[in-house]
Amino acid sequence: MSFGVRLHVWGERACFTRPEMKVERVSYDIITPSAARGILEAIHWKPAIRWHVERIQVLRPIRFESIRRNEVGGKLSAATVRKAIKAGTTAGVAKWVEEDRQQRAATVLRDVGYVIEAHFSLTERAGDEDNVGKHLDIFNRRARRGQCFHMPCLGVREFPASFRLLEDDEPSPAVAEALAGERDLGWMLHDIDFASGMTPRFFRARMIDGQVDVPAWDDTEVRA
Amino acid sequence: MTAIAHRYEFVYLFDVTNGNPNGDPDAGNLPRLDPETNCGLVTDVCLKRKIRNFVGLAKEAEPGYEIYMQEKAVLNQQHQRGYAAIEVEPVSKKLPNDKAKAQELTDWMCRNFFDVRTFGAVMTTEVNAGQVRGPVQLGFASSIEPVLPLEVSITRMAVTNDRDVDKERTMGRKHILPYGLYRAHGFVSAKLAERTGFSAADLELLWQSLINMFEHDRSAARGEMAARKLIVFEHESALGNAPAHQLFDAVEVCRAPGEDDRPARSFKDYRVDIAHAAIPQGVRVIEKL
């Protein structure tokens, strides 16, 4: 029984931040399986299912643009909030942006389009009422109607992702000619292992005519 | 507070006349430009800053509407001191495990701070649950047509340092756009609103802030900025009734007939068309402005 889905996603900008260059963000060349999973989960997800990205088809040429913004440097500490709750006042729980300003550049992707091919499996948290057909139906129905839990994004929330379900018999959108041939994209984030202390796991991404086959999570090609 | 029950998208049009809507720190504070199209850009965080500032002004002393990310010039801490301690709901002291505790912190932040409830915030907690994803998401605003930044040299009839006293005056530079009409897209997720308690009143305040925020953001650099149109799409269901891009495509902004042979210099040079026929069932178009 096949329960895979194909989702066409596109947007004007995207930033799939490389973990080694995250202070001044530099995007990977293409969407990571982790970000693709996030897009699918924005449309439908339940603890009973887990999405697995099988293949990523890149549709548009890979181009970059740089944007520098004022950002803040720090995060709110839990201790401050705890203290404020105890004191019963919000005085002091504030971030003064002038005192903690950082200017950071981001090298982001321009004008992207992808087809995400994925399937899901049931997890140990699936109950009796969960079955593959039900979740597949929910996903397809939502994606077809443009429904989503929250607007999916291309790496960061300021770059929203438009999406469209590709029906079973529908051909994939055309791939840009510039993507012809084979390209080694190097080591790329596969996903984060949330079960064992947020360990990132990587794989060697090879793009052939814009297509990247994503190895399974437990494949020997995927390394922590 | 009951959370909103509908998904929303909005198209927001604002313009600038003889001003700099958003400076680019990479380009010596020139207005931001899309290098490929020469269209102007305004970042999402720039607009969010103005929403925060407006809410800070409008709801100064009101509990539940505080702003976590503050700019010094706009708010002062005195108003916070007026916050009566009694109005904070009592919180249970002992909770079974860390997860519940983290949730308590997050809830408290959402209840007290408008911007945390609306845009979310990252809080560090030992159990990694202090991250709030807010229901409101904004994209970059970009101008309808390419914009032309002008560099205007100005003089000041005074000098800063004693050693320059012979010069009598100093020169400065301003970067302005003669005119630019910008379009931004925004999203409001009802499902994320449930988690932060973003209510109908909060939504109304968000619309108010979009309509009025430039009125309280006057400065030498900005020139004249004004909100021109706020077109809201209300979906009947919480998850939505139509793809967002389809709704955005229904709003077309083009040059007014007969005006397209010269550079645009006012909002009158543009026309906004909403293709009502293209709006699917279950989506209500509300023109807020």
mmCIF file of N, CA and C in Angstrom, chain A residues 71-126:
data_model
loop_
_atom_site.group_PDB
_atom_site.id
_atom_site.type_symbol
_atom_site.label_atom_id
_atom_site.label_comp_id
_atom_site.label_asym_id
_atom_site.label_seq_id
_atom_site.Cartn_x
_atom_site.Cartn_y
_atom_site.Cartn_z
ATOM 1 N N GLU A 71 19.241 42.603 15.093
ATOM 2 C CA GLU A 71 18.631 41.541 15.874
ATOM 3 C C GLU A 71 19.043 41.718 17.328
ATOM 4 N N VAL A 72 18.450 40.923 18.210
ATOM 5 C CA VAL A 72 18.888 40.981 19.600
ATOM 6 C C VAL A 72 19.816 39.807 19.888
ATOM 7 N N GLY A 73 20.677 40.000 20.883
ATOM 8 C CA GLY A 73 21.705 39.008 21.144
ATOM 9 C C GLY A 73 21.314 37.931 22.137
ATOM 10 N N GLY A 74 20.378 38.238 23.026
ATOM 11 C CA GLY A 74 20.139 37.298 24.117
ATOM 12 C C GLY A 74 18.733 36.760 24.177
ATOM 13 N N LYS A 75 18.565 35.800 25.049
ATOM 14 C CA LYS A 75 17.244 35.225 25.266
ATOM 15 C C LYS A 75 16.789 35.539 26.687
ATOM 16 N N LEU A 76 15.517 35.410 26.889
ATOM 17 C CA LEU A 76 14.942 35.628 28.209
ATOM 18 C C LEU A 76 15.257 34.408 29.076
ATOM 19 N N SER A 77 15.727 34.657 30.280
ATOM 20 C CA SER A 77 16.053 33.507 31.111
ATOM 21 C C SER A 77 14.835 33.083 31.913
ATOM 22 N N ALA A 78 14.737 31.798 32.110
ATOM 23 C CA ALA A 78 13.606 31.246 32.857
ATOM 24 C C ALA A 78 13.584 31.797 34.277
ATOM 25 N N ALA A 79 14.778 32.030 34.824
ATOM 26 C CA ALA A 79 14.858 32.512 36.210
ATOM 27 C C ALA A 79 14.189 33.874 36.358
ATOM 28 N N THR A 80 14.363 34.740 35.356
ATOM 29 C CA THR A 80 13.739 36.067 35.409
ATOM 30 C C THR A 80 12.223 35.949 35.468
ATOM 31 N N VAL A 81 11.697 35.069 34.644
ATOM 32 C CA VAL A 81 10.245 34.897 34.613
ATOM 33 C C VAL A 81 9.762 34.324 35.938
ATOM 34 N N ARG A 82 10.483 33.360 36.457
ATOM 35 C CA ARG A 82 10.095 32.734 37.723
ATOM 36 C C ARG A 82 10.062 33.771 38.848
ATOM 37 N N LYS A 83 11.097 34.617 38.838
ATOM 38 C CA LYS A 83 11.178 35.663 39.852
ATOM 39 C C LYS A 83 9.995 36.625 39.734
ATOM 40 N N ALA A 84 9.670 36.966 38.491
ATOM 41 C CA ALA A 84 8.580 37.909 38.255
ATOM 42 C C ALA A 84 7.235 37.314 38.678
ATOM 43 N N ILE A 85 7.057 36.029 38.429
ATOM 44 C CA ILE A 85 5.795 35.383 38.840
ATOM 45 C C ILE A 85 5.680 35.447 40.353
ATOM 46 N N LYS A 86 6.773 35.151 41.023
ATOM 47 C CA LYS A 86 6.778 35.146 42.482
ATOM 48 C C LYS A 86 6.492 36.544 43.027
ATOM 49 N N ALA A 87 7.104 37.549 42.387
ATOM 50 C CA ALA A 87 6.919 38.919 42.859
ATOM 51 C C ALA A 87 5.563 39.487 42.449
ATOM 52 N N GLY A 88 4.917 38.823 41.523
ATOM 53 C CA GLY A 88 3.610 39.284 41.076
ATOM 54 C C GLY A 88 3.658 40.581 40.297
ATOM 55 N N THR A 89 4.742 40.841 39.649
ATOM 56 C CA THR A 89 4.828 42.057 38.840
ATOM 57 C C THR A 89 5.661 41.794 37.594
ATOM 58 N N THR A 90 5.336 42.529 36.550
ATOM 59 C CA THR A 90 6.103 42.331 35.322
ATOM 60 C C THR A 90 7.266 43.314 35.214
ATOM 61 N N ALA A 91 7.449 44.141 36.239
ATOM 62 C CA ALA A 91 8.548 45.104 36.187
ATOM 63 C C ALA A 91 9.864 44.362 35.994
ATOM 64 N N GLY A 92 10.655 44.842 35.082
ATOM 65 C CA GLY A 92 11.970 44.227 34.875
ATOM 66 C C GLY A 92 11.960 43.108 33.857
ATOM 67 N N VAL A 93 10.793 42.582 33.535
ATOM 68 C CA VAL A 93 10.755 41.558 32.490
ATOM 69 C C VAL A 93 10.601 42.271 31.158
ATOM 70 N N ALA A 94 11.701 42.701 30.632
ATOM 71 C CA ALA A 94 11.658 43.399 29.350
ATOM 72 C C ALA A 94 13.040 43.325 28.746
ATOM 73 N N LYS A 95 13.068 43.432 27.456
ATOM 74 C CA LYS A 95 14.340 43.409 26.773
ATOM 75 C C LYS A 95 14.503 44.774 26.120
ATOM 76 N N TRP A 96 15.574 45.466 26.465
ATOM 77 C CA TRP A 96 15.813 46.777 25.848
ATOM 78 C C TRP A 96 16.672 46.549 24.634
ATOM 79 N N VAL A 97 16.084 46.731 23.472
ATOM 80 C CA VAL A 97 16.788 46.332 22.260
ATOM 81 C C VAL A 97 18.064 47.129 22.019
ATOM 82 N N GLU A 98 18.102 48.376 22.482
ATOM 83 C CA GLU A 98 19.315 49.176 22.262
ATOM 84 C C GLU A 98 20.517 48.606 23.004
ATOM 85 N N GLU A 99 20.238 47.940 24.114
ATOM 86 C CA GLU A 99 21.350 47.448 24.926
ATOM 87 C C GLU A 99 21.865 46.101 24.452
ATOM 88 N N ASP A 100 21.128 45.467 23.591
ATOM 89 C CA ASP A 100 21.496 44.115 23.206
ATOM 90 C C ASP A 100 21.372 43.946 21.701
ATOM 91 N N ARG A 101 21.836 44.953 20.981
ATOM 92 C CA ARG A 101 21.634 44.932 19.537
ATOM 93 C C ARG A 101 22.797 44.284 18.821
ATOM 94 N N GLN A 102 22.477 43.485 17.848
ATOM 95 C CA GLN A 102 23.509 42.903 16.994
ATOM 96 C C GLN A 102 23.043 43.049 15.560
ATOM 97 N N GLN A 103 23.962 43.427 14.700
ATOM 98 C CA GLN A 103 23.613 43.451 13.285
ATOM 99 C C GLN A 103 24.125 42.174 12.669
ATOM 100 N N ARG A 104 23.212 41.447 12.073
ATOM 101 C CA ARG A 104 23.618 40.178 11.483
ATOM 102 C C ARG A 104 23.178 40.084 10.035
ATOM 103 N N ALA A 105 24.086 39.584 9.231
ATOM 104 C CA ALA A 105 23.749 39.383 7.824
ATOM 105 C C ALA A 105 23.226 37.965 7.651
ATOM 106 N N ALA A 106 22.360 37.799 6.704
ATOM 107 C CA ALA A 106 21.885 36.465 6.360
ATOM 108 C C ALA A 106 22.051 36.296 4.862
ATOM 109 N N THR A 107 22.656 35.180 4.477
ATOM 110 C CA THR A 107 22.764 34.875 3.054
ATOM 111 C C THR A 107 21.665 33.873 2.742
ATOM 112 N N VAL A 108 20.652 34.353 2.053
ATOM 113 C CA VAL A 108 19.451 33.542 1.875
ATOM 114 C C VAL A 108 19.252 33.178 0.409
ATOM 115 N N LEU A 109 18.432 32.177 0.186
ATOM 116 C CA LEU A 109 18.119 31.732 -1.171
ATOM 117 C C LEU A 109 17.033 32.605 -1.766
ATOM 118 N N ARG A 110 17.092 32.768 -3.070
ATOM 119 C CA ARG A 110 16.081 33.538 -3.786
ATOM 120 C C ARG A 110 15.248 32.634 -4.666
ATOM 121 N N ASP A 111 13.949 32.931 -4.714
ATOM 122 C CA ASP A 111 13.057 32.341 -5.693
ATOM 123 C C ASP A 111 13.201 30.816 -5.761
ATOM 124 N N VAL A 112 12.730 30.137 -4.727
ATOM 125 C CA VAL A 112 12.925 28.688 -4.668
ATOM 126 C C VAL A 112 11.632 27.944 -4.982
ATOM 127 N N GLY A 113 11.788 26.726 -5.446
ATOM 128 C CA GLY A 113 10.666 25.832 -5.659
ATOM 129 C C GLY A 113 11.146 24.402 -5.472
ATOM 130 N N TYR A 114 10.371 23.591 -4.758
ATOM 131 C CA TYR A 114 10.755 22.201 -4.518
ATOM 132 C C TYR A 114 9.537 21.300 -4.626
ATOM 133 N N VAL A 115 9.805 20.042 -4.942
ATOM 134 C CA VAL A 115 8.777 19.030 -4.743
ATOM 135 C C VAL A 115 9.309 18.108 -3.649
ATOM 136 N N ILE A 116 8.536 17.995 -2.579
ATOM 137 C CA ILE A 116 8.926 17.129 -1.463
ATOM 138 C C ILE A 116 8.168 15.821 -1.611
ATOM 139 N N GLU A 117 8.923 14.736 -1.690
ATOM 140 C CA GLU A 117 8.278 13.427 -1.706
ATOM 141 C C GLU A 117 8.502 12.801 -0.349
ATOM 142 N N ALA A 118 7.442 12.386 0.275
ATOM 143 C CA ALA A 118 7.579 11.879 1.641
ATOM 144 C C ALA A 118 6.504 10.851 1.942
ATOM 145 N N HIS A 119 6.712 10.101 2.993
ATOM 146 C CA HIS A 119 5.669 9.225 3.501
ATOM 147 C C HIS A 119 5.731 9.310 5.019
ATOM 148 N N PHE A 120 4.749 8.709 5.674
ATOM 149 C CA PHE A 120 4.840 8.719 7.132
ATOM 150 C C PHE A 120 4.668 7.311 7.663
ATOM 151 N N SER A 121 5.092 7.123 8.883
ATOM 152 C CA SER A 121 4.882 5.840 9.533
ATOM 153 C C SER A 121 4.209 6.112 10.861
ATOM 154 N N LEU A 122 3.590 5.084 11.406
ATOM 155 C CA LEU A 122 2.941 5.246 12.701
ATOM 156 C C LEU A 122 3.974 5.062 13.800
ATOM 157 N N THR A 123 3.839 5.805 14.847
ATOM 158 C CA THR A 123 4.778 5.707 15.951
ATOM 159 C C THR A 123 4.176 4.841 17.048
ATOM 160 N N GLU A 124 4.967 4.655 18.095
ATOM 161 C CA GLU A 124 4.458 3.835 19.211
ATOM 162 C C GLU A 124 3.331 4.533 19.963
ATOM 163 N N ARG A 125 3.140 5.840 19.663
ATOM 164 C CA ARG A 125 2.060 6.552 20.344
ATOM 165 C C ARG A 125 0.735 6.462 19.598
ATOM 166 N N ALA A 126 0.734 5.698 18.515
ATOM 167 C CA ALA A 126 -0.510 5.542 17.757
ATOM 168 C C ALA A 126 -1.487 4.692 18.542
#
